[in-house]
Coordinates of C-alpha atoms and ligand atoms in Angstrom, one line a residue:
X1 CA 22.1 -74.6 -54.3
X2 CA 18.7 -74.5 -56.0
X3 CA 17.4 -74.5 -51.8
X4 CA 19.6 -72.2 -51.0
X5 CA 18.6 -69.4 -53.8
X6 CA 15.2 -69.9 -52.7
X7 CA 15.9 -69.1 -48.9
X8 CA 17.6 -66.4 -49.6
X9 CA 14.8 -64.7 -51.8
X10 CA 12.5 -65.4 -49.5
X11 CA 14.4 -63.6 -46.5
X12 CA 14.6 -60.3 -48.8
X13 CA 10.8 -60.5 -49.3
X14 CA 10.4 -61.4 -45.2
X15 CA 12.6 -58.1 -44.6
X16 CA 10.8 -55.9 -47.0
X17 CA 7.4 -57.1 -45.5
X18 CA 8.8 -56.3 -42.0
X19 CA 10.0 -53.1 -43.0
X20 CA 6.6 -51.9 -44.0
X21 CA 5.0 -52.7 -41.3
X22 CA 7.5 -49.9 -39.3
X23 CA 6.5 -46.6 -38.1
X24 CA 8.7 -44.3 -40.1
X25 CA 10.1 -42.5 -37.0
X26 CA 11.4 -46.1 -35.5
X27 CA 13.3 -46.0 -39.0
X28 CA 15.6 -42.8 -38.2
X29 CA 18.9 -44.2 -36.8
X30 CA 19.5 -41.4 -34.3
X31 CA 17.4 -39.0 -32.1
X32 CA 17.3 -35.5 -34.6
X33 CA 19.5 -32.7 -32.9
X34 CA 17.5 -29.8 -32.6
X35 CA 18.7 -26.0 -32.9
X36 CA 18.9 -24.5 -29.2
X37 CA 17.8 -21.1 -29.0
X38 CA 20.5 -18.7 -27.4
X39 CA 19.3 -16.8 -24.9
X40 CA 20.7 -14.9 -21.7
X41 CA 19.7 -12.6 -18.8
X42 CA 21.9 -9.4 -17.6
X43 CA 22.0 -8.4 -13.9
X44 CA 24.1 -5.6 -12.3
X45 CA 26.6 -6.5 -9.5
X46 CA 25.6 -5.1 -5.9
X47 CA 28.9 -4.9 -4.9
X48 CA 29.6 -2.9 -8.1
X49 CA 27.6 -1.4 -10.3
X50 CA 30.1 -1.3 -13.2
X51 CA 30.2 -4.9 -13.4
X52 CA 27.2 -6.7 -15.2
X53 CA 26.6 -10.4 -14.2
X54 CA 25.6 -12.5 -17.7
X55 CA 23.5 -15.5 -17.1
X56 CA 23.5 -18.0 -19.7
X57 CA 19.4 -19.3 -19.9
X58 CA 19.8 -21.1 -23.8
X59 CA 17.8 -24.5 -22.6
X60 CA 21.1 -26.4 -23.7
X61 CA 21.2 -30.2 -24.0
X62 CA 23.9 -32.0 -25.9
X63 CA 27.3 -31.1 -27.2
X64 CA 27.4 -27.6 -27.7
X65 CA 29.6 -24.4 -28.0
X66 CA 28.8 -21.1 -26.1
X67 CA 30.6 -18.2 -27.5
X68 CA 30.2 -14.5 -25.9
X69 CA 31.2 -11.2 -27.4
X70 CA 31.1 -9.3 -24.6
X71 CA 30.8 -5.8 -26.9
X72 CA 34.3 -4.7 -25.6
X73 CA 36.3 -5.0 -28.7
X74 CA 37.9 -7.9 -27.2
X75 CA 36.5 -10.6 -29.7
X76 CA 34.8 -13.8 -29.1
X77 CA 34.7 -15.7 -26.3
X78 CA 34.1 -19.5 -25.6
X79 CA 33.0 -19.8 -21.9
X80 CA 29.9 -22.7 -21.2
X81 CA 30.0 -21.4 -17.6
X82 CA 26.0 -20.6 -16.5
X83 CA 27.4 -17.1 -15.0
X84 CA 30.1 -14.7 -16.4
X85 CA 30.7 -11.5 -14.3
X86 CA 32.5 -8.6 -16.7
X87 CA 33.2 -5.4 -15.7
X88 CA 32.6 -2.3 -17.7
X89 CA 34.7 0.5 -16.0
X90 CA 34.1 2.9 -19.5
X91 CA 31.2 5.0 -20.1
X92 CA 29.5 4.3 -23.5
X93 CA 27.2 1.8 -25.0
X94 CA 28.0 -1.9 -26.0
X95 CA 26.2 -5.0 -27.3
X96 CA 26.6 -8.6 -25.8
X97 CA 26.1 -11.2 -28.5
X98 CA 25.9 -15.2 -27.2
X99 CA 26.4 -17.7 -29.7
X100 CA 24.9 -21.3 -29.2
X101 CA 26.0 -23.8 -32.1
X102 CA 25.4 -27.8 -31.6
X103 CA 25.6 -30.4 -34.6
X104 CA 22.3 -28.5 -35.8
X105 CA 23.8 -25.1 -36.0
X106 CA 23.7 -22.0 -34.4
X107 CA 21.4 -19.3 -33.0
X108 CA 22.5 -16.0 -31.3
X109 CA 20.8 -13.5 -28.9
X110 CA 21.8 -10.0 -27.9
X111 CA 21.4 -7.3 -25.8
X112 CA 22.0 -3.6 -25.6
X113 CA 24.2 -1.8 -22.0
X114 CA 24.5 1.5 -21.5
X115 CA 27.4 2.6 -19.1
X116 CA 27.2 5.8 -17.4
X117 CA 28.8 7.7 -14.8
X118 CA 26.6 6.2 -12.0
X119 CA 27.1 2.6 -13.9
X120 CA 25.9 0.1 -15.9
X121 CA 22.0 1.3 -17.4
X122 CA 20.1 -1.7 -18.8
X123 CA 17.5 0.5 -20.0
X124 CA 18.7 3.2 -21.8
X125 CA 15.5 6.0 -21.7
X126 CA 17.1 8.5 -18.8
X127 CA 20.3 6.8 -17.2
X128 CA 22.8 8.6 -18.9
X129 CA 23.7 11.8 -20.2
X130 CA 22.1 13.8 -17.4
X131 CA 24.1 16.0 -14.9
X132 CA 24.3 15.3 -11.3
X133 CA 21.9 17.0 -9.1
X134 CA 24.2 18.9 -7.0
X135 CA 26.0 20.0 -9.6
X136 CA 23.4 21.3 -11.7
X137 CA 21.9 22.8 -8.8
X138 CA 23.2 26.1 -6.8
X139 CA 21.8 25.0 -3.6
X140 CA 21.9 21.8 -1.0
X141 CA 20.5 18.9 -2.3
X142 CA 20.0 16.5 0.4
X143 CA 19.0 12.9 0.1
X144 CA 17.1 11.3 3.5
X145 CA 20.0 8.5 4.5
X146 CA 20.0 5.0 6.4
X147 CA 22.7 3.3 7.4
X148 CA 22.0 -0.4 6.6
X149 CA 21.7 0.8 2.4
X150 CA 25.7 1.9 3.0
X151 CA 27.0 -1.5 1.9
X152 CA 25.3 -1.0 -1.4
X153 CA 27.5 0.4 -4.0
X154 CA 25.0 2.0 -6.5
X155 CA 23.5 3.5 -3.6
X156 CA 26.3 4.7 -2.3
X157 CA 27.9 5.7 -6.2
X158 CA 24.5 7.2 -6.7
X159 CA 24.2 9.2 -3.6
X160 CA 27.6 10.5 -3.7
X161 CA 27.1 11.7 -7.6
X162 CA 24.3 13.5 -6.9
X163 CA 23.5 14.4 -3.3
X164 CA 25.9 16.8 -0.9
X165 CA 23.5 16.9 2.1
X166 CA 22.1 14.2 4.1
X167 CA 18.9 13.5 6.7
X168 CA 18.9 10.7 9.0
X169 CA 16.0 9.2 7.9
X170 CA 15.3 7.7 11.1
X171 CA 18.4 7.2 13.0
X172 CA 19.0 10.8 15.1
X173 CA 15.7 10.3 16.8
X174 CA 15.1 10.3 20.3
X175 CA 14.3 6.7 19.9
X176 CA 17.7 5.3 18.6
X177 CA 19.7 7.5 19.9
X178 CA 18.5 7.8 23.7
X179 CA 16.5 4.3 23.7
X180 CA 16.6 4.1 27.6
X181 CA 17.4 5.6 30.5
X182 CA 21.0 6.7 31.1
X183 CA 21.8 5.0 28.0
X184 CA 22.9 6.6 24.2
X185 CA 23.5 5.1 20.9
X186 CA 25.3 6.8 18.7
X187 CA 26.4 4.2 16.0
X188 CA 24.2 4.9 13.5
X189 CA 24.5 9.0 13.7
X190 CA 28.4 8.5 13.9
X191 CA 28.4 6.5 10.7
X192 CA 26.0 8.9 8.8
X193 CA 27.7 11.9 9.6
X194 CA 31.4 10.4 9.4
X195 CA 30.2 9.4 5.6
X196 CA 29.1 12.5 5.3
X197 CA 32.3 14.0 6.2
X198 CA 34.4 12.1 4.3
X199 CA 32.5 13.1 1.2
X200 CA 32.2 16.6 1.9
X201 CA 28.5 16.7 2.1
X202 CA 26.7 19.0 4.8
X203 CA 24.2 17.2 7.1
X204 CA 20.8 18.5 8.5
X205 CA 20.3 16.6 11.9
X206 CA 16.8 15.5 12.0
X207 CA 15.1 15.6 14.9
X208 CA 15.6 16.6 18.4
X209 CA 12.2 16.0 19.8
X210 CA 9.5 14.5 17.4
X211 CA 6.1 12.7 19.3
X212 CA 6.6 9.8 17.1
X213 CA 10.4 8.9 17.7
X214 CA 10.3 9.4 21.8
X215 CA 11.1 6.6 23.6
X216 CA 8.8 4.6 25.5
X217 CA 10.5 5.6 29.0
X218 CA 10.6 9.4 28.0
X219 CA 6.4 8.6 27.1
X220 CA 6.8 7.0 31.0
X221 CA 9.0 9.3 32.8
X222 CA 8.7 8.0 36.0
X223 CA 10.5 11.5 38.1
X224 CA 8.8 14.6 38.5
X225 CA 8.3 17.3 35.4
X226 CA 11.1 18.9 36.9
X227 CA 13.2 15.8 36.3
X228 CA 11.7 15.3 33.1
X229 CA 12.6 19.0 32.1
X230 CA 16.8 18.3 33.3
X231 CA 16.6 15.2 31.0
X232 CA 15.3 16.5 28.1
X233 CA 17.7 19.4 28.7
X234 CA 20.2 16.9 28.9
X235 CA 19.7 15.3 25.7
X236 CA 19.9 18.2 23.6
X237 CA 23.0 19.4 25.2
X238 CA 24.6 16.0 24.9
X239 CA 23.5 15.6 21.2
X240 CA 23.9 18.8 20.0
X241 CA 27.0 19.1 21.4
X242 CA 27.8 15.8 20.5
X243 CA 28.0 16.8 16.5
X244 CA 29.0 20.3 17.1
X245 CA 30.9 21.8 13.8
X246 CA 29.7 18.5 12.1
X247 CA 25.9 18.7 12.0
X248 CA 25.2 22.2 10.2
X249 CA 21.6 22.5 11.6
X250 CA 18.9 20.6 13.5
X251 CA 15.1 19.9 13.4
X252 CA 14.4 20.7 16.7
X253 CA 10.8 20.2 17.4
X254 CA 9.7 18.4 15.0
X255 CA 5.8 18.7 14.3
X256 CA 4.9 20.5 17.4
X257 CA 1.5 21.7 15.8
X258 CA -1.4 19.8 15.5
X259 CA -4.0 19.7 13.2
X260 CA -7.2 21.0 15.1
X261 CA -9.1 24.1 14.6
X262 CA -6.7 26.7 15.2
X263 CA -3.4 24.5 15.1
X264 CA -2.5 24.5 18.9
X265 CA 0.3 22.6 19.9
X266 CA 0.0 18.9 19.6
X267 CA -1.0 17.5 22.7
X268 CA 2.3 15.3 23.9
X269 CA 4.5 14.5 26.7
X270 CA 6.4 17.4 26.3
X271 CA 3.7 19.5 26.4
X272 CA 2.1 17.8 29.6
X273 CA 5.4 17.8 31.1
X274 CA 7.0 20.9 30.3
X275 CA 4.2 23.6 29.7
X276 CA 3.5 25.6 26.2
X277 CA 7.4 27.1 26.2
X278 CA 8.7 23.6 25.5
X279 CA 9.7 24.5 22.3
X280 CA 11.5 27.5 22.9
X281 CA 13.5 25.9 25.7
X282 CA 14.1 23.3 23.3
X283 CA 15.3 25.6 20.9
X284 CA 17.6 27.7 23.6
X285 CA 19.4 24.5 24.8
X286 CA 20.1 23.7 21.1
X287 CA 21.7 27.3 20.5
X288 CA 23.4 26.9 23.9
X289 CA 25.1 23.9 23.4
X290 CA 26.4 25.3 19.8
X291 CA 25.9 29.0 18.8
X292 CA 26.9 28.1 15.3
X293 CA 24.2 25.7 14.5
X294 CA 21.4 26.6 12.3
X295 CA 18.0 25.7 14.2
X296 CA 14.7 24.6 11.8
X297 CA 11.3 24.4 13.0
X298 CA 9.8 21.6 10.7
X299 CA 6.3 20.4 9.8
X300 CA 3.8 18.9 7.3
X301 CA 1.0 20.2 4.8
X302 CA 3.0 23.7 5.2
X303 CA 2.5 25.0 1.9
X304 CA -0.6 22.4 1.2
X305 CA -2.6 24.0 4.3
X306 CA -2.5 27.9 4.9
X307 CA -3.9 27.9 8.2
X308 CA -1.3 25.1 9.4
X309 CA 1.3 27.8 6.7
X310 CA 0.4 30.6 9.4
X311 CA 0.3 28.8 12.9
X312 CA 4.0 27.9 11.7
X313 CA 5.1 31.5 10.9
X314 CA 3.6 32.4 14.2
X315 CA 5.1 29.6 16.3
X316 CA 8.8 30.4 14.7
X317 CA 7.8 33.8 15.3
X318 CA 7.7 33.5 18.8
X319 CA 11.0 31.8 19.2
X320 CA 12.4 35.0 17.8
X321 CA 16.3 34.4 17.2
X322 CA 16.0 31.0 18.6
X323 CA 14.9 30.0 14.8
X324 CA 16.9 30.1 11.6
X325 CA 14.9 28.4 9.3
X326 CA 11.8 26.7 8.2
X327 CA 11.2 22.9 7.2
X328 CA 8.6 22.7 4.6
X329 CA 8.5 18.5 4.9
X330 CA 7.0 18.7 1.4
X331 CA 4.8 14.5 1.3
X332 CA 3.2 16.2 -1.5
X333 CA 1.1 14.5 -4.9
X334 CA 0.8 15.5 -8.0
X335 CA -1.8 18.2 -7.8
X336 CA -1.5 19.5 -4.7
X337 CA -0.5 21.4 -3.1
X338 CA -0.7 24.3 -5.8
X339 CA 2.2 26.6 -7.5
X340 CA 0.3 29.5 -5.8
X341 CA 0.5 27.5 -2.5
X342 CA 4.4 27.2 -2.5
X343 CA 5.3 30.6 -3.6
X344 CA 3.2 31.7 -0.3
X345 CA 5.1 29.6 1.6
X346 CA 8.6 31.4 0.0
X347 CA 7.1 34.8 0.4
X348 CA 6.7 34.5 3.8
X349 CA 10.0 32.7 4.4
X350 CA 11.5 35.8 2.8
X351 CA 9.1 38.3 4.6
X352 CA 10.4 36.5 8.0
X353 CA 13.9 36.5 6.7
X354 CA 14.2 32.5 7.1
X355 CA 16.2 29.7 5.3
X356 CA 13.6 27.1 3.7
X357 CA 14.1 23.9 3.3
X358 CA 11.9 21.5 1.7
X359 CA 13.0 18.8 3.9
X360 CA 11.2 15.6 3.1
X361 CA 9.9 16.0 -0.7
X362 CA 8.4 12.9 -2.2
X363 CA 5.4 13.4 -4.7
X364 CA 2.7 10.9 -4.7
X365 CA 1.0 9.4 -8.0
X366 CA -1.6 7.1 -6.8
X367 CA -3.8 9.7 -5.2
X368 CA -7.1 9.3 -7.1
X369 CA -9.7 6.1 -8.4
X370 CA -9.2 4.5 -4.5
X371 CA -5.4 4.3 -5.6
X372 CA -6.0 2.0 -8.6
X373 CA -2.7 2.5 -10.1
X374 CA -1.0 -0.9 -10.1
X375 CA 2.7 0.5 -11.8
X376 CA 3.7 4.0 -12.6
X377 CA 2.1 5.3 -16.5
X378 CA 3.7 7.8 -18.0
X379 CA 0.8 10.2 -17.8
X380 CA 1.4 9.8 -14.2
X381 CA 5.7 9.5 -14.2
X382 CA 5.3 13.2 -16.4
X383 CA 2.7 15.0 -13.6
X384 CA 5.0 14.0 -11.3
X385 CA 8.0 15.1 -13.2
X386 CA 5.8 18.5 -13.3
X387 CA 5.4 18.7 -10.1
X388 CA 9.2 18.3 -9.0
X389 CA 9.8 20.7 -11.3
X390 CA 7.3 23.1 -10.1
X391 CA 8.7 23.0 -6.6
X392 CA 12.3 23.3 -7.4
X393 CA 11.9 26.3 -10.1
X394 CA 9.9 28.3 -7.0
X395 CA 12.7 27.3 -4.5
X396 CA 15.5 28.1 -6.8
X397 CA 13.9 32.1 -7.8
X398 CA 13.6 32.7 -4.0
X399 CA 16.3 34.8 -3.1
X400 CA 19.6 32.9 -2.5
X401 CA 20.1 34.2 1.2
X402 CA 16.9 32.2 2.0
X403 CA 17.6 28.9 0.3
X404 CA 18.8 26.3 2.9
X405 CA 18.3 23.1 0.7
X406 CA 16.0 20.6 -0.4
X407 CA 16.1 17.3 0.5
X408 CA 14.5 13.9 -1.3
X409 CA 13.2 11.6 1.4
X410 CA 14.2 8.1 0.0
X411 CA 16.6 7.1 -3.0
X412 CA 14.8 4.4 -4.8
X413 CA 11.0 4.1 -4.8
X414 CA 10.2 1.0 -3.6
X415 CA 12.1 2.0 -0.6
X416 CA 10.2 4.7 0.4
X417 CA 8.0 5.0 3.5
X418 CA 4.9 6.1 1.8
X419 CA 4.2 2.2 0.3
X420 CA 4.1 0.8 4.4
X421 CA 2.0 4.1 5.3
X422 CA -0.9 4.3 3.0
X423 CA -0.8 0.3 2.0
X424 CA -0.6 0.7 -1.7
X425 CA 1.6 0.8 -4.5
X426 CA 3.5 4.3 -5.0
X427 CA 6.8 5.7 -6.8
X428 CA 7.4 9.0 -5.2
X429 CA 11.1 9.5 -6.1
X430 CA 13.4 10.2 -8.8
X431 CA 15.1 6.8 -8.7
X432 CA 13.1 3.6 -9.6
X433 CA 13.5 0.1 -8.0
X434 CA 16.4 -0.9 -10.3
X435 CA 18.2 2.4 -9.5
X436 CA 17.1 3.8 -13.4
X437 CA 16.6 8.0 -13.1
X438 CA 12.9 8.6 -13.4
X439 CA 11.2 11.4 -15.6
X440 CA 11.0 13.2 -12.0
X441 CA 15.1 13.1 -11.8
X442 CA 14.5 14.7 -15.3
X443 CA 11.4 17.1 -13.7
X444 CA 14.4 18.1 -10.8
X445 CA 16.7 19.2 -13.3
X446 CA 14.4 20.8 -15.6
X447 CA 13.3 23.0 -12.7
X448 CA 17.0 24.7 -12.1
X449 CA 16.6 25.6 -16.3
Ligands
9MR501 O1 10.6 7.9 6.7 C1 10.8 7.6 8.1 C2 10.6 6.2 8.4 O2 11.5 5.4 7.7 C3 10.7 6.0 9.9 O3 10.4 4.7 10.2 C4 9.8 7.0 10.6 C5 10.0 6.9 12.1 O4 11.3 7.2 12.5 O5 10.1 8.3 10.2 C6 9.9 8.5 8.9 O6 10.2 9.9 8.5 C7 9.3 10.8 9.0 C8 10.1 12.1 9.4 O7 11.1 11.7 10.3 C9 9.2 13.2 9.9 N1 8.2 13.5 8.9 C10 7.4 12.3 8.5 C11 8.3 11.2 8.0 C12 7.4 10.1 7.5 O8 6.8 9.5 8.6

């Protein structure tokens, strides 16, 4: 017995010995549970823009709870899926709370929606609230179209809310629509102006002839320029007739001047092949194959450069009745050209008794310092809201008999053909990438005032 007390003292003093010799953390009996932080990401359907796509990015280990409150009035929510989808078909603002609770406790995060009446607005500066273009404005405002953004349905929400004109950005050329010989394509321009149709919008058919859209075997024409002459006959007969009633007025040469001394016509294969009255016969099989339509003669730098200004006036001037209107394509910047500049081009369209329209606006920011601008600043975002504004307070005092339209040559800015032409960075339009209104959508409206 006397043995045994003795062991047993000695084992507690062996233990407590041991024990010492432990690192504390070795000591805890389980692994600490640590707090996760909540946190979440909100995209915006593309097949809907009223329905916002949560993403649940808490860095979650463990047993845990993920509860939503998805800002609707419809309470809490436990859902541990990664993705929740949930549509917003109201206009208004709401706040989406997630909840992250493990044995440790719990941590929220939340973020702010604005719904408007184009959709769902993470950002709520100037995506809500602001009238649509056409309706704010008495005349056409026409948006340049392509047929591969129709499956997306803010572009398509968004162009229908504020656009009742379109321009075939690219696909009523020569080149699409006549790509070889004995052959047409009219897909594309059937889809464009059926959508047009069904949503009551006008269209401007854009562009008959144009040096930079003709085919390779028109550019080869292999019969004789009399040949050549029936064929390009031909082809505006067949097109125009084609959309008779539907397109409301064409581009029929477009650029026909060039930019030498003097502005002569640009030297091309309709030139060479059809002598200087190319354009006018262009122009009388146009109004031949449909009396009704309104034809445009349509060019760059038209306000920006007087001299190119005046060899337009005198080339329309030529074609006499054969010309309704003039296209002012309107790649513009920021400074230039000047308020001065455009109210000469409006004078004389009112002088000549013409329709304008600024066919092809987009304004350039990143014009100056070798194009050092990297992403849009808001001394930039506001000249360029200026400078819409300039052009569409001009265009809408010209007299209303004169007004044909204008139209915005792209929808969102990083689809615009500016970035591929000059090779850097640019924003030219009123939308942004992520379909937000820009201080130039803002600039537009503030122009009609
Ligand atoms: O912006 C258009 C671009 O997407 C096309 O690839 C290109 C060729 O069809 O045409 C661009 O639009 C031009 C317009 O038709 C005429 N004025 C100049 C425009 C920019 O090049």
């Amino acid at each position: 017995m006397k043995y045994l007390k003795y062991l047993f003292l000695s084992l507690i003093i062996i233990s407590i010995a041991a024990c010492s010799d432990e690192d504390p953390d070795d000591m805890m009996p389980e692994p600490m549970i640590e707090l996760i932080q909540a946190a979440f990401t909100i995209d915006i359907s593309d097949s809907d823009p009223y329905t916002a796509i949560f993403t649940n990015t808490s860095d979650v280990s463990g047993d845990y709870t993920a509860v939503w409150d998805f800002g609707q009035g419809d309470g809490e929510v436990t859902d541990m899926s990664d993705q929740i989808s949930v549509r917003y078909p109201e206009a208004g603002d709401y706040t989406i709370t997630l909840q992250i609770t493990n044995e440790a406790g719990t941590t929220s995060a939340s973020e702010d929606i604005t719904v408007g009446d184009i959709g769902i607005c993470t950002d709520g500066a100037v995506c809500t609230g602001l009238p649509a273009l056409q309706s704010a404005a008495p005349f056409l405002v026409g948006m340049a179209v392509a047929t591969n953004k129709f499956g997306d349905q803010k572009y398509m929400n968004i162009l229908r809310r504020d656009f009742n004109s379109v321009t075939a950005e690219w696909q009523m050329k020569m080149n699409i629509m006549h790509p070889s010989e004995g052959v047409f394509s009219f897909d594309a321009a059937d889809a464009i102006v059926d959508l047009a149709e069904a949503n009551g919008m006008n269209v401007h058919g854009h562009a008959l002839i144009w040096h930079s859209a003709t085919p390779s075997w028109v550019e080869n024409f292999s019969g004789s320029d009399e040949e050549f002459e029936t064929m390009v006959k031909d082809y505006i007969t067949t097109v125009v007739s084609r959309y008779k009633g539907r397109v409301r007025s064409w581009d029929v040469v477009n650029e026909a001047l060039s930019d030498d001394a003097g502005h002569p016509l640009r030297e091309s294969v309709f030139l060479q092949r059809m002598g200087p009255d190319y354009v006018k016969k262009c122009h009388q099989w146009a109004r031949d194959a449909d009396p009704d339509v309104l034809l445009f003669y349509n060019d760059y730098n038209i306000a920006g450069v007087e001299s190119k200004r005046n060899a337009a006036f005198d080339l329309i001037e030529d074609l006499g009745d054969l010309a309704d209107g003039i296209g002012a394509q309107s790649h513009i910047n920021i400074n230039w050209p000047s308020a001065a500049q455009i109210q000469d081009l409006i004078d004389k369209t009112v002088a000549n008794d013409l329709l304008l329209h600024i066919s092809e606006i987009d304004v350039r920011t990143n014009t100056e310092d070798n194009a050092s601008l990297s992403s849009l600043s808001s001394a930039k975002a506001e000249a360029q809201a200026a400078k819409y504004k300039e052009v569409v307070s001009l265009f809408n005092a010209m007299p209303t008999e004169n007004q044909y339209a204008i139209t915005v040559w792209g929808l969102r800015d990083d689809q615009s053909w500016l970035i591929n032409f000059w090779g850097v960075p640019e924003w030219p339009l009123l939308y942004d990438a992520s379909y937000q209104r820009k201080l130039a959508y803002q600039g537009f409206l503030d122009g009609l005032e």
